[in-house]
Amino acid sequence: MLTKHLAQVLDTLNMKALLIWAVLLNFYKLLKTGDCTSTHDQVLSIQVTTHQQADIVRNMSSQYETVLWSPASPEHIRADTEVHLFVPANNLGTVTDLLKTHHLIYQVLLDNTEELIEMQTRNESSDPRSSASYYERYHSLEDIYYWINKTAQEHPDMVKVILIGSSYEKRPLYVLKLSGRQERAEKRAIWIDCGIHAREWISPAFCLWFVQYSLNFYNLNNDITEMLNSMDIYVLPVMNPDGYKYTWTTNRMWRKNRSLSKESNCVGTDLNRNFDANWCTKGASNRPCDEIYCGQFPESEPEAEAVANFLRSHKDSVKLYLSIHSYGQMLLFPYSCSNEEVPNHAELFELVQEAAMKIRRHYRNNYKYGASAKTIYLAPGGSDDWAYNLGIHYSFTFELEDRGRYGFLLPPSFISKACNEALLALKSIALRVIQKTQPQP
Ligand code: 9B3
Ligand code: ZN
Ligand code: ZN
């Protein structure tokens, strides 16, 4: 009897303790995540409606310690633009106060980017509990170099590694040359580059995905078999190794390469503004501190020069040029550097339209498509425009997933869908280009 009573008393005490504990815990959570006291770096989506608001957000993005995610540069912020802005925790109060003062509508797109970054870099060294394959994870630069070597060793009949140059910090730029087992006299070729921009991690992931798919499904999938039998495929998995490395070690939001400027303390040139296509005109910047800095002169950067040299020496065989970026879900073609239409605009438009339609059907996902200048923004110095002017008249830039939900911090679980979509578009375009460029007997 006594023991029963005692047990009841103890029980109520326990309940009370639990209650107090729960209240304290919630209070603590509130403190940690409360609107104005977030302890996390965030990404805000800001709705810019008027010209004055555009001026404010443009200034804000350059004045405070923030990183513009979309558009790539403040000058592209106009009335009626959706702006994605990364704001470090220590600037969040100031930035959101300013937005509120100017009646700018915003929402928190990502309220804890550190957690997402942790997700992207976790199970790097094959976590045995993870069911995701090697290709459904992001990889460090060292891992990718190791993978290049191993892939070539395991498929000596189909893969050759070509060193095309080195980066500013003297890292090697390796291209994988994929070839089918059928010998043909004059082999045409496809060029694919990934990782021009350091923070666009899905891009190198796609290059790895594509190589793996090609090797596994050669002689099993008709499309890839036909592609590899008629074309050699050159794949550059990371055009900007220094920048990519930097995003893994120091700053996840880095875009440019890592070259030191002579005129200022700022680091990095935008490699996709460094090619010789209306170089450094409107849509690029001559200020070394800007995200879209065009560099000292066209091909001033060793990474851009290496790619340009390789393509110049292979320009007769390369029929299709493809550059992989993120994010935004777009299939783009030249020009970006001019509002002018290229001579085969209609033909290129049909190719991306068909590819986008296939993505819509298979994956229920919408991709925008069209000439870059009209679809994304006017921007000179891009690799696709340069390749086009070199004579590679099937030249494209893909912007992979997503549309801004996660942006550059796309979780690993989305890699397979993003890559399969791009693969479908690539196959669709490549097979058409093979038909169109059939050598005349
Ligand atoms: C930019 C240019 Cl200059 C081009 N020729 N093609 C595509 C783009 C868009 C990418 C960029 O460099 O800003 C998007 Se990340
Ligand atoms: Zn945090
Ligand atoms: Zn990019």
CSV table of C-alpha atoms and ligand atoms in Angstrom, one decimal:
chain,number,residue,atom,x,y,z
A,1,MET,CA,0.0,0.0,0.0
A,2,LEU,CA,2.7,2.4,1.0
A,3,THR,CA,4.9,1.4,-1.9
A,4,LYS,CA,2.0,2.0,-4.3
A,5,HIS,CA,1.4,5.5,-2.9
A,6,LEU,CA,5.1,6.3,-3.2
A,7,ALA,CA,5.2,5.1,-6.8
A,8,GLN,CA,2.3,7.5,-7.6
A,9,VAL,CA,4.0,10.4,-6.0
A,10,LEU,CA,7.2,9.7,-7.8
A,11,ASP,CA,5.2,9.4,-11.1
A,12,THR,CA,3.7,12.9,-10.8
A,13,LEU,CA,7.1,14.3,-9.9
A,14,ASN,CA,8.5,12.7,-13.0
A,15,MET,CA,5.7,14.2,-15.1
A,16,LYS,CA,6.3,17.6,-13.7
A,17,ALA,CA,10.0,17.4,-14.4
A,18,LEU,CA,9.3,16.3,-17.9
A,19,LEU,CA,6.9,19.2,-18.4
A,20,ILE,CA,9.4,21.7,-17.1
A,21,TRP,CA,12.1,20.1,-19.3
A,22,ALA,CA,9.8,20.3,-22.4
A,23,VAL,CA,9.0,24.0,-21.8
A,24,LEU,CA,12.7,24.9,-21.3
A,25,LEU,CA,13.6,23.0,-24.4
A,26,ASN,CA,11.0,24.9,-26.5
A,27,PHE,CA,12.1,28.2,-25.0
A,28,TYR,CA,15.6,27.4,-26.0
A,29,LYS,CA,14.6,26.5,-29.5
A,30,LEU,CA,12.6,29.7,-29.8
A,31,LEU,CA,15.7,31.7,-28.8
A,32,LYS,CA,17.8,29.9,-31.3
A,33,THR,CA,15.6,30.1,-34.4
A,34,GLY,CA,13.5,33.2,-33.5
A,35,ASP,CA,13.0,35.6,-36.4
A,36,CYS,CA,15.5,38.2,-35.6
A,37,THR,CA,18.0,36.1,-33.8
A,38,SER,CA,18.7,33.2,-36.2
A,39,THR,CA,22.1,31.7,-35.6
A,40,HIS,CA,22.3,30.3,-39.1
A,41,ASP,CA,23.3,31.5,-42.5
A,42,GLN,CA,20.3,31.8,-44.7
A,43,VAL,CA,19.3,32.2,-48.3
A,44,LEU,CA,16.5,34.8,-48.9
A,45,SER,CA,14.2,35.0,-51.9
A,46,ILE,CA,13.5,38.7,-52.5
A,47,GLN,CA,10.7,39.9,-54.7
A,48,VAL,CA,11.9,43.1,-56.5
A,49,THR,CA,9.0,44.9,-58.1
A,50,THR,CA,9.9,48.6,-58.6
A,51,HIS,CA,13.0,50.3,-60.0
A,52,GLN,CA,13.8,51.9,-56.6
A,53,GLN,CA,13.6,48.5,-55.0
A,54,ALA,CA,16.0,47.2,-57.6
A,55,ASP,CA,18.5,49.9,-56.7
A,56,ILE,CA,18.2,49.1,-53.0
A,57,VAL,CA,18.7,45.4,-53.5
A,58,ARG,CA,21.5,46.0,-56.0
A,59,ASN,CA,23.4,48.2,-53.5
A,60,MET,CA,22.6,45.9,-50.6
A,61,SER,CA,24.0,42.9,-52.3
A,62,SER,CA,27.4,44.6,-52.9
A,63,GLN,CA,27.5,46.6,-49.7
A,64,TYR,CA,27.0,43.9,-47.1
A,65,GLU,CA,28.8,40.7,-46.6
A,66,THR,CA,26.3,38.7,-48.7
A,67,VAL,CA,26.6,36.4,-51.7
A,68,LEU,CA,24.3,36.9,-54.7
A,69,TRP,CA,23.1,33.5,-55.9
A,70,SER,CA,20.7,34.6,-58.6
A,71,PRO,CA,21.2,36.6,-60.8
A,72,ALA,CA,24.9,36.1,-61.0
A,73,SER,CA,25.6,39.8,-60.8
A,74,PRO,CA,23.9,42.9,-59.2
A,75,GLU,CA,23.7,44.6,-62.6
A,76,HIS,CA,21.1,42.0,-63.7
A,77,ILE,CA,18.8,43.0,-60.9
A,78,ARG,CA,15.9,44.9,-62.4
A,79,ALA,CA,12.3,45.6,-61.6
A,80,ASP,CA,10.4,42.3,-61.5
A,81,THR,CA,13.3,40.1,-60.7
A,82,GLU,CA,13.3,37.3,-58.1
A,83,VAL,CA,16.6,37.7,-56.2
A,84,HIS,CA,18.2,34.9,-54.3
A,85,LEU,CA,20.7,36.2,-51.7
A,86,PHE,CA,22.9,34.2,-49.3
A,87,VAL,CA,23.2,36.1,-46.0
A,88,PRO,CA,25.6,35.1,-43.2
A,89,ALA,CA,24.0,34.9,-39.8
A,90,ASN,CA,25.8,38.0,-38.5
A,91,ASN,CA,24.4,40.2,-41.2
A,92,LEU,CA,20.8,38.8,-41.2
A,93,GLY,CA,19.3,41.3,-38.8
A,94,THR,CA,20.7,44.3,-40.7
A,95,VAL,CA,19.7,42.9,-44.1
A,96,THR,CA,16.1,42.0,-43.1
A,97,ASP,CA,15.6,45.3,-41.3
A,98,LEU,CA,16.6,47.1,-44.5
A,99,LEU,CA,14.2,44.9,-46.6
A,100,LYS,CA,11.4,45.6,-44.2
A,101,THR,CA,12.1,49.4,-44.2
A,102,HIS,CA,11.8,49.5,-48.0
A,103,HIS,CA,8.7,47.3,-48.1
A,104,LEU,CA,10.4,44.5,-50.0
A,105,ILE,CA,8.7,41.2,-49.8
A,106,TYR,CA,11.0,38.3,-49.0
A,107,GLN,CA,10.9,34.8,-47.8
A,108,VAL,CA,13.4,32.5,-46.2
A,109,LEU,CA,14.4,30.0,-48.9
A,110,LEU,CA,16.9,28.1,-46.8
A,111,ASP,CA,17.0,28.7,-43.1
A,112,ASN,CA,20.1,26.7,-42.3
A,113,THR,CA,22.6,26.4,-45.0
A,114,GLU,CA,25.3,24.9,-42.7
A,115,GLU,CA,23.1,21.8,-42.3
A,116,LEU,CA,22.7,21.5,-46.1
A,117,ILE,CA,26.5,21.9,-46.6
A,118,GLU,CA,27.1,19.2,-44.0
A,119,MET,CA,24.7,17.0,-46.0
A,120,GLN,CA,26.5,17.6,-49.2
A,121,THR,CA,29.9,16.8,-47.8
A,122,ARG,CA,28.9,13.9,-45.5
A,123,ASN,CA,29.5,10.2,-46.4
A,124,GLU,CA,32.2,11.5,-48.6
A,125,SER,CA,34.5,8.6,-47.7
A,126,SER,CA,32.0,5.8,-48.5
A,127,ASP,CA,29.8,5.6,-45.4
A,128,PRO,CA,28.9,1.8,-45.3
A,129,ARG,CA,25.4,2.6,-44.0
A,130,SER,CA,24.6,4.8,-46.9
A,131,SER,CA,22.7,3.2,-49.8
A,132,ALA,CA,23.6,6.0,-52.2
A,133,SER,CA,26.1,5.0,-54.9
A,134,TYR,CA,29.3,6.8,-55.6
A,135,TYR,CA,27.6,8.8,-58.3
A,136,GLU,CA,24.8,9.9,-56.0
A,137,ARG,CA,27.2,11.8,-53.8
A,138,TYR,CA,29.4,14.9,-54.2
A,139,HIS,CA,33.1,14.4,-54.3
A,140,SER,CA,36.2,16.3,-53.2
A,141,LEU,CA,38.7,17.3,-55.9
A,142,GLU,CA,41.2,14.6,-54.6
A,143,ASP,CA,38.4,12.0,-54.9
A,144,ILE,CA,37.7,13.1,-58.5
A,145,TYR,CA,41.4,12.9,-59.5
A,146,TYR,CA,41.5,9.4,-58.0
A,147,TRP,CA,38.3,8.5,-59.9
A,148,ILE,CA,39.7,9.7,-63.2
A,149,ASN,CA,42.8,7.5,-62.8
A,150,LYS,CA,40.8,4.5,-61.7
A,151,THR,CA,38.2,4.8,-64.5
A,152,ALA,CA,40.9,5.0,-67.1
A,153,GLN,CA,42.7,1.9,-65.7
A,154,GLU,CA,39.5,-0.1,-65.5
A,155,HIS,CA,38.5,0.7,-69.1
A,156,PRO,CA,41.7,0.8,-71.1
A,157,ASP,CA,39.8,-0.1,-74.3
A,158,MET,CA,37.4,2.8,-74.1
A,159,VAL,CA,39.1,5.6,-72.0
A,160,LYS,CA,42.2,7.7,-72.5
A,161,VAL,CA,43.3,10.5,-70.2
A,162,ILE,CA,44.6,13.6,-71.8
A,163,LEU,CA,46.3,16.4,-69.9
A,164,ILE,CA,45.2,19.7,-71.6
A,165,GLY,CA,47.0,22.1,-69.3
A,166,SER,CA,47.0,23.2,-65.7
A,167,SER,CA,45.2,25.6,-63.4
A,168,TYR,CA,46.5,28.9,-61.9
A,169,GLU,CA,47.5,27.0,-58.8
A,170,LYS,CA,49.1,24.3,-61.1
A,171,ARG,CA,46.6,21.6,-60.7
A,172,PRO,CA,46.3,19.3,-63.8
A,173,LEU,CA,43.3,19.7,-66.1
A,174,TYR,CA,42.5,16.1,-67.3
A,175,VAL,CA,40.1,15.3,-70.1
A,176,LEU,CA,38.7,11.8,-70.5
A,177,LYS,CA,38.4,10.7,-74.1
A,178,LEU,CA,35.6,8.1,-74.4
A,179,SER,CA,35.6,6.0,-77.6
A,180,GLY,CA,33.4,3.1,-78.8
A,181,ARG,CA,35.2,-0.1,-79.9
A,182,GLN,CA,34.4,0.5,-83.6
A,183,GLU,CA,37.2,2.0,-85.6
A,184,ARG,CA,36.1,4.7,-88.1
A,185,ALA,CA,38.2,6.7,-90.4
A,186,GLU,CA,37.3,10.3,-89.6
A,187,LYS,CA,35.8,10.2,-86.2
A,188,ARG,CA,33.6,13.2,-85.2
A,189,ALA,CA,33.6,14.4,-81.6
A,190,ILE,CA,31.6,15.9,-78.7
A,191,TRP,CA,33.1,18.1,-76.0
A,192,ILE,CA,31.6,18.4,-72.6
A,193,ASP,CA,33.0,20.5,-69.8
A,194,CYS,CA,31.8,20.7,-66.2
A,195,GLY,CA,32.7,22.8,-63.2
A,196,ILE,CA,33.6,26.2,-64.8
A,197,HIS,CA,31.9,27.7,-61.8
A,198,ALA,CA,33.2,26.4,-58.5
A,199,ARG,CA,30.0,26.4,-56.4
A,200,GLU,CA,27.9,24.6,-59.0
A,201,TRP,CA,28.6,21.2,-57.6
A,202,ILE,CA,25.9,19.3,-59.6
A,203,SER,CA,28.0,20.1,-62.7
A,204,PRO,CA,31.1,17.9,-61.9
A,205,ALA,CA,28.7,15.3,-60.5
A,206,PHE,CA,27.0,15.2,-63.9
A,207,CYS,CA,30.3,14.7,-65.8
A,208,LEU,CA,31.1,11.7,-63.5
A,209,TRP,CA,27.6,10.4,-64.0
A,210,PHE,CA,27.8,10.7,-67.7
A,211,VAL,CA,31.2,8.9,-68.0
A,212,GLN,CA,30.0,6.1,-65.8
A,213,TYR,CA,26.7,5.7,-67.7
A,214,SER,CA,28.6,5.7,-71.1
A,215,LEU,CA,30.9,2.9,-69.9
A,216,ASN,CA,28.2,0.8,-68.3
A,217,PHE,CA,25.7,1.0,-71.0
A,218,TYR,CA,27.8,0.9,-74.1
A,219,ASN,CA,26.4,-2.0,-76.2
A,220,LEU,CA,23.4,-2.2,-73.8
A,221,ASN,CA,21.6,1.1,-74.5
A,222,ASN,CA,21.1,1.9,-78.2
A,223,ASP,CA,21.5,5.7,-77.8
A,224,ILE,CA,24.8,5.6,-76.0
A,225,THR,CA,26.1,2.9,-78.3
A,226,GLU,CA,25.3,4.9,-81.4
A,227,MET,CA,26.8,8.0,-79.8
A,228,LEU,CA,30.1,6.3,-78.9
A,229,ASN,CA,30.3,4.5,-82.3
A,230,SER,CA,30.0,7.6,-84.3
A,231,MET,CA,31.7,10.2,-82.0
A,232,ASP,CA,34.6,10.4,-79.6
A,233,ILE,CA,33.5,12.2,-76.4
A,234,TYR,CA,35.9,14.5,-74.6
A,235,VAL,CA,34.9,15.1,-71.0
A,236,LEU,CA,36.5,17.7,-68.7
A,237,PRO,CA,35.1,16.9,-65.3
A,238,VAL,CA,36.4,20.0,-63.5
A,239,MET,CA,37.5,23.1,-65.5
A,240,ASN,CA,38.1,25.1,-62.4
A,241,PRO,CA,39.9,22.8,-59.9
A,242,ASP,CA,41.3,25.6,-57.8
A,243,GLY,CA,37.8,27.1,-57.2
A,244,TYR,CA,36.2,23.7,-56.6
A,245,LYS,CA,38.8,22.9,-54.0
A,246,TYR,CA,38.2,26.3,-52.4
A,247,THR,CA,34.5,25.6,-52.1
A,248,TRP,CA,35.3,22.4,-50.2
A,249,THR,CA,37.8,23.9,-47.8
A,250,THR,CA,37.0,27.5,-47.3
A,251,ASN,CA,34.0,29.2,-49.0
A,252,ARG,CA,31.1,27.1,-50.3
A,253,MET,CA,29.8,30.1,-52.3
A,254,TRP,CA,32.9,30.7,-54.4
A,255,ARG,CA,32.2,31.1,-58.2
A,256,LYS,CA,35.4,32.2,-59.9
A,257,ASN,CA,38.9,30.7,-60.3
A,258,ARG,CA,41.6,31.6,-57.8
A,259,SER,CA,44.1,33.8,-59.8
A,260,LEU,CA,45.6,36.8,-58.0
A,261,SER,CA,44.9,40.1,-59.6
A,262,LYS,CA,47.8,42.5,-60.2
A,263,GLU,CA,45.7,45.6,-59.6
A,264,SER,CA,43.9,44.7,-56.4
A,265,ASN,CA,43.7,42.4,-53.4
A,266,CYS,CA,40.6,40.6,-54.9
A,267,VAL,CA,41.0,37.0,-56.1
A,268,GLY,CA,39.5,35.3,-59.1
A,269,THR,CA,38.3,35.7,-62.6
A,270,ASP,CA,34.9,34.4,-63.9
A,271,LEU,CA,36.1,31.8,-66.4
A,272,ASN,CA,32.8,32.1,-68.3
A,273,ARG,CA,33.6,35.8,-69.0
A,274,ASN,CA,37.2,35.1,-70.0
A,275,PHE,CA,36.7,33.7,-73.5
A,276,ASP,CA,37.1,35.8,-76.6
A,277,ALA,CA,33.5,36.5,-77.5
A,278,ASN,CA,32.7,40.3,-77.3
A,279,TRP,CA,35.0,40.0,-74.3
A,280,CYS,CA,34.3,42.3,-71.3
A,281,THR,CA,31.5,44.3,-72.9
A,282,LYS,CA,28.1,44.8,-71.2
A,283,GLY,CA,27.3,41.9,-68.9
A,284,ALA,CA,30.8,41.4,-67.6
A,285,SER,CA,32.9,43.5,-65.2
A,286,ASN,CA,36.5,44.8,-65.4
A,287,ARG,CA,36.6,45.1,-61.6
A,288,PRO,CA,38.6,42.2,-60.1
A,289,CYS,CA,36.4,42.2,-57.0
A,290,ASP,CA,33.2,41.4,-58.9
A,291,GLU,CA,31.8,37.9,-59.4
A,292,ILE,CA,31.7,38.4,-63.2
A,293,TYR,CA,35.2,39.8,-63.6
A,294,CYS,CA,36.4,39.2,-67.1
A,295,GLY,CA,40.1,39.0,-66.4
A,296,GLN,CA,43.0,41.0,-67.8
A,297,PHE,CA,42.5,40.0,-71.4
A,298,PRO,CA,40.7,37.1,-73.3
A,299,GLU,CA,42.1,33.8,-72.2
A,300,SER,CA,44.2,35.4,-69.5
A,301,GLU,CA,43.3,32.5,-67.3
A,302,PRO,CA,45.2,29.2,-67.8
A,303,GLU,CA,42.0,27.2,-67.4
A,304,ALA,CA,40.2,29.1,-70.2
A,305,GLU,CA,43.3,29.1,-72.4
A,306,ALA,CA,43.8,25.3,-72.0
A,307,VAL,CA,40.2,24.6,-73.1
A,308,ALA,CA,40.5,27.1,-76.0
A,309,ASN,CA,43.8,25.6,-77.2
A,310,PHE,CA,42.4,22.1,-77.1
A,311,LEU,CA,39.2,23.1,-79.0
A,312,ARG,CA,41.2,25.1,-81.6
A,313,SER,CA,43.4,22.1,-82.4
A,314,HIS,CA,40.3,19.8,-82.6
A,315,LYS,CA,37.9,22.2,-84.2
A,316,ASP,CA,37.4,20.1,-87.4
A,317,SER,CA,36.3,17.0,-85.5
A,318,VAL,CA,34.3,18.6,-82.7
A,319,LYS,CA,30.7,19.0,-83.9
A,320,LEU,CA,29.0,19.5,-80.5
A,321,TYR,CA,30.0,21.7,-77.6
A,322,LEU,CA,28.3,21.4,-74.3
A,323,SER,CA,29.0,23.3,-71.0
A,324,ILE,CA,27.3,22.2,-67.8
A,325,HIS,CA,26.2,24.8,-65.1
A,326,SER,CA,23.6,25.2,-62.4
A,327,TYR,CA,21.1,26.3,-61.3
A,328,GLY,CA,17.9,27.4,-63.1
A,329,GLN,CA,16.8,24.5,-65.3
A,330,MET,CA,17.6,25.9,-68.8
A,331,LEU,CA,18.8,24.6,-72.1
A,332,LEU,CA,20.7,27.5,-73.7
A,333,PHE,CA,22.5,28.2,-77.0
A,334,PRO,CA,24.3,31.3,-78.5
A,335,TYR,CA,24.4,34.1,-78.4
A,336,SER,CA,24.7,35.2,-74.9
A,337,CYS,CA,27.1,38.0,-75.8
A,338,SER,CA,24.7,39.7,-78.2
A,339,ASN,CA,21.0,40.0,-78.9
A,340,GLU,CA,21.7,39.0,-82.5
A,341,GLU,CA,20.4,35.6,-83.6
A,342,VAL,CA,22.9,33.0,-84.8
A,343,PRO,CA,22.4,31.9,-88.5
A,344,ASN,CA,21.1,28.4,-87.4
A,345,HIS,CA,19.0,29.8,-84.6
A,346,ALA,CA,15.8,28.0,-85.7
A,347,GLU,CA,17.7,24.7,-85.9
A,348,LEU,CA,19.2,25.1,-82.4
A,349,PHE,CA,15.8,26.2,-81.0
A,350,GLU,CA,14.2,23.0,-82.3
A,351,LEU,CA,16.9,20.9,-80.7
A,352,VAL,CA,16.5,22.3,-77.2
A,353,GLN,CA,12.7,22.4,-77.6
A,354,GLU,CA,12.7,18.7,-78.3
A,355,ALA,CA,15.1,18.0,-75.4
A,356,ALA,CA,13.0,20.0,-73.0
A,357,MET,CA,9.8,18.2,-74.2
A,358,LYS,CA,11.4,14.9,-73.4
A,359,ILE,CA,12.4,16.0,-69.9
A,360,ARG,CA,8.8,17.2,-69.3
A,361,ARG,CA,7.4,13.8,-70.5
A,362,HIS,CA,9.8,11.6,-68.6
A,363,TYR,CA,10.4,13.5,-65.4
A,364,ARG,CA,7.5,15.9,-65.2
A,365,ASN,CA,9.9,18.8,-64.9
A,366,ASN,CA,10.0,22.1,-66.9
A,367,TYR,CA,13.2,23.5,-68.5
A,368,LYS,CA,13.3,26.9,-70.1
A,369,TYR,CA,15.0,27.0,-73.5
A,370,GLY,CA,16.3,29.5,-76.0
A,371,ALA,CA,19.1,31.8,-76.9
A,372,SER,CA,21.0,32.8,-73.8
A,373,ALA,CA,20.8,36.6,-74.1
A,374,LYS,CA,17.0,36.4,-74.2
A,375,THR,CA,16.5,33.5,-71.8
A,376,ILE,CA,18.9,34.3,-69.0
A,377,TYR,CA,20.8,37.5,-69.5
A,378,LEU,CA,23.1,39.4,-71.9
A,379,ALA,CA,26.7,38.2,-71.0
A,380,PRO,CA,29.9,38.3,-73.1
A,381,GLY,CA,33.0,36.1,-72.9
A,382,GLY,CA,31.2,32.7,-72.5
A,383,SER,CA,32.7,29.5,-73.7
A,384,ASP,CA,29.7,28.4,-75.7
A,385,ASP,CA,29.6,31.7,-77.7
A,386,TRP,CA,33.4,31.4,-78.3
A,387,ALA,CA,33.0,27.7,-79.4
A,388,TYR,CA,30.2,28.7,-81.8
A,389,ASN,CA,32.3,31.4,-83.4
A,390,LEU,CA,35.2,29.0,-83.7
A,391,GLY,CA,32.9,27.0,-86.0
A,392,ILE,CA,31.3,24.5,-83.6
A,393,HIS,CA,27.7,25.4,-84.7
A,394,TYR,CA,26.0,23.0,-82.2
A,395,SER,CA,27.0,24.7,-79.0
A,396,PHE,CA,25.0,24.6,-75.8
A,397,THR,CA,25.0,25.5,-72.1
A,398,PHE,CA,22.8,23.5,-69.7
A,399,GLU,CA,21.7,24.9,-66.4
A,400,LEU,CA,20.8,21.9,-64.3
A,401,GLU,CA,18.4,21.6,-61.4
A,402,ASP,CA,16.9,23.2,-59.5
A,403,ARG,CA,14.9,26.4,-59.9
A,404,GLY,CA,16.1,27.9,-56.6
A,405,ARG,CA,14.6,25.7,-53.9
A,406,TYR,CA,18.0,24.5,-52.8
A,407,GLY,CA,20.1,26.3,-55.5
A,408,PHE,CA,23.8,25.4,-55.2
A,409,LEU,CA,23.1,23.4,-52.1
A,410,LEU,CA,21.1,20.7,-54.0
A,411,PRO,CA,21.0,17.7,-51.6
A,412,PRO,CA,22.7,14.5,-52.7
A,413,SER,CA,19.3,12.7,-53.0
A,414,PHE,CA,18.5,15.0,-56.0
A,415,ILE,CA,21.7,14.2,-57.9
A,416,SER,CA,20.3,11.2,-59.8
A,417,LYS,CA,17.2,13.0,-61.1
A,418,ALA,CA,19.2,16.1,-62.1
A,419,CYS,CA,21.7,14.0,-64.0
A,420,ASN,CA,19.2,11.8,-65.7
A,421,GLU,CA,17.3,14.8,-67.0
A,422,ALA,CA,20.6,16.3,-68.4
A,423,LEU,CA,21.5,12.9,-69.8
A,424,LEU,CA,18.2,12.7,-71.6
A,425,ALA,CA,18.7,16.1,-73.1
A,426,LEU,CA,22.2,15.4,-74.1
A,427,LYS,CA,21.3,12.1,-75.8
A,428,SER,CA,18.4,13.8,-77.6
A,429,ILE,CA,20.6,16.6,-79.0
A,430,ALA,CA,23.7,14.4,-79.7
A,431,LEU,CA,21.7,11.9,-81.8
A,432,ARG,CA,20.3,14.7,-83.9
A,433,VAL,CA,23.7,16.3,-84.4
A,434,ILE,CA,25.0,12.9,-85.5
A,435,GLN,CA,22.3,12.8,-88.2
A,436,LYS,CA,22.9,16.4,-89.2
A,437,THR,CA,26.7,16.1,-89.5
A,438,GLN,CA,26.9,12.7,-91.3
A,439,PRO,CA,30.1,12.8,-93.4
A,440,GLN,CA,29.3,13.0,-97.1
A,441,PRO,CA,30.6,10.0,-99.0
B,1,9B3,C1,26.7,33.0,-69.4
B,1,9B3,C2,27.3,33.1,-70.6
B,1,9B3,CL1,28.4,34.4,-70.8
B,1,9B3,C3,27.1,32.2,-71.6
B,1,9B3,N1,27.8,32.4,-72.8
B,1,9B3,N2,26.3,31.2,-71.5
B,1,9B3,C4,25.7,31.0,-70.3
B,1,9B3,C5,25.8,31.9,-69.2
B,1,9B3,C6,25.1,31.7,-67.9
B,1,9B3,C7,26.0,31.2,-66.8
B,1,9B3,C8,26.9,32.3,-66.4
B,1,9B3,O1,28.1,32.2,-66.7
B,1,9B3,O2,26.5,33.3,-65.8
B,1,9B3,C9,25.1,30.8,-65.7
B,1,9B3,SE1,26.0,30.2,-64.1
B,2,ZN,ZN,23.9,27.7,-37.9
B,3,ZN,ZN,27.8,28.7,-64.0
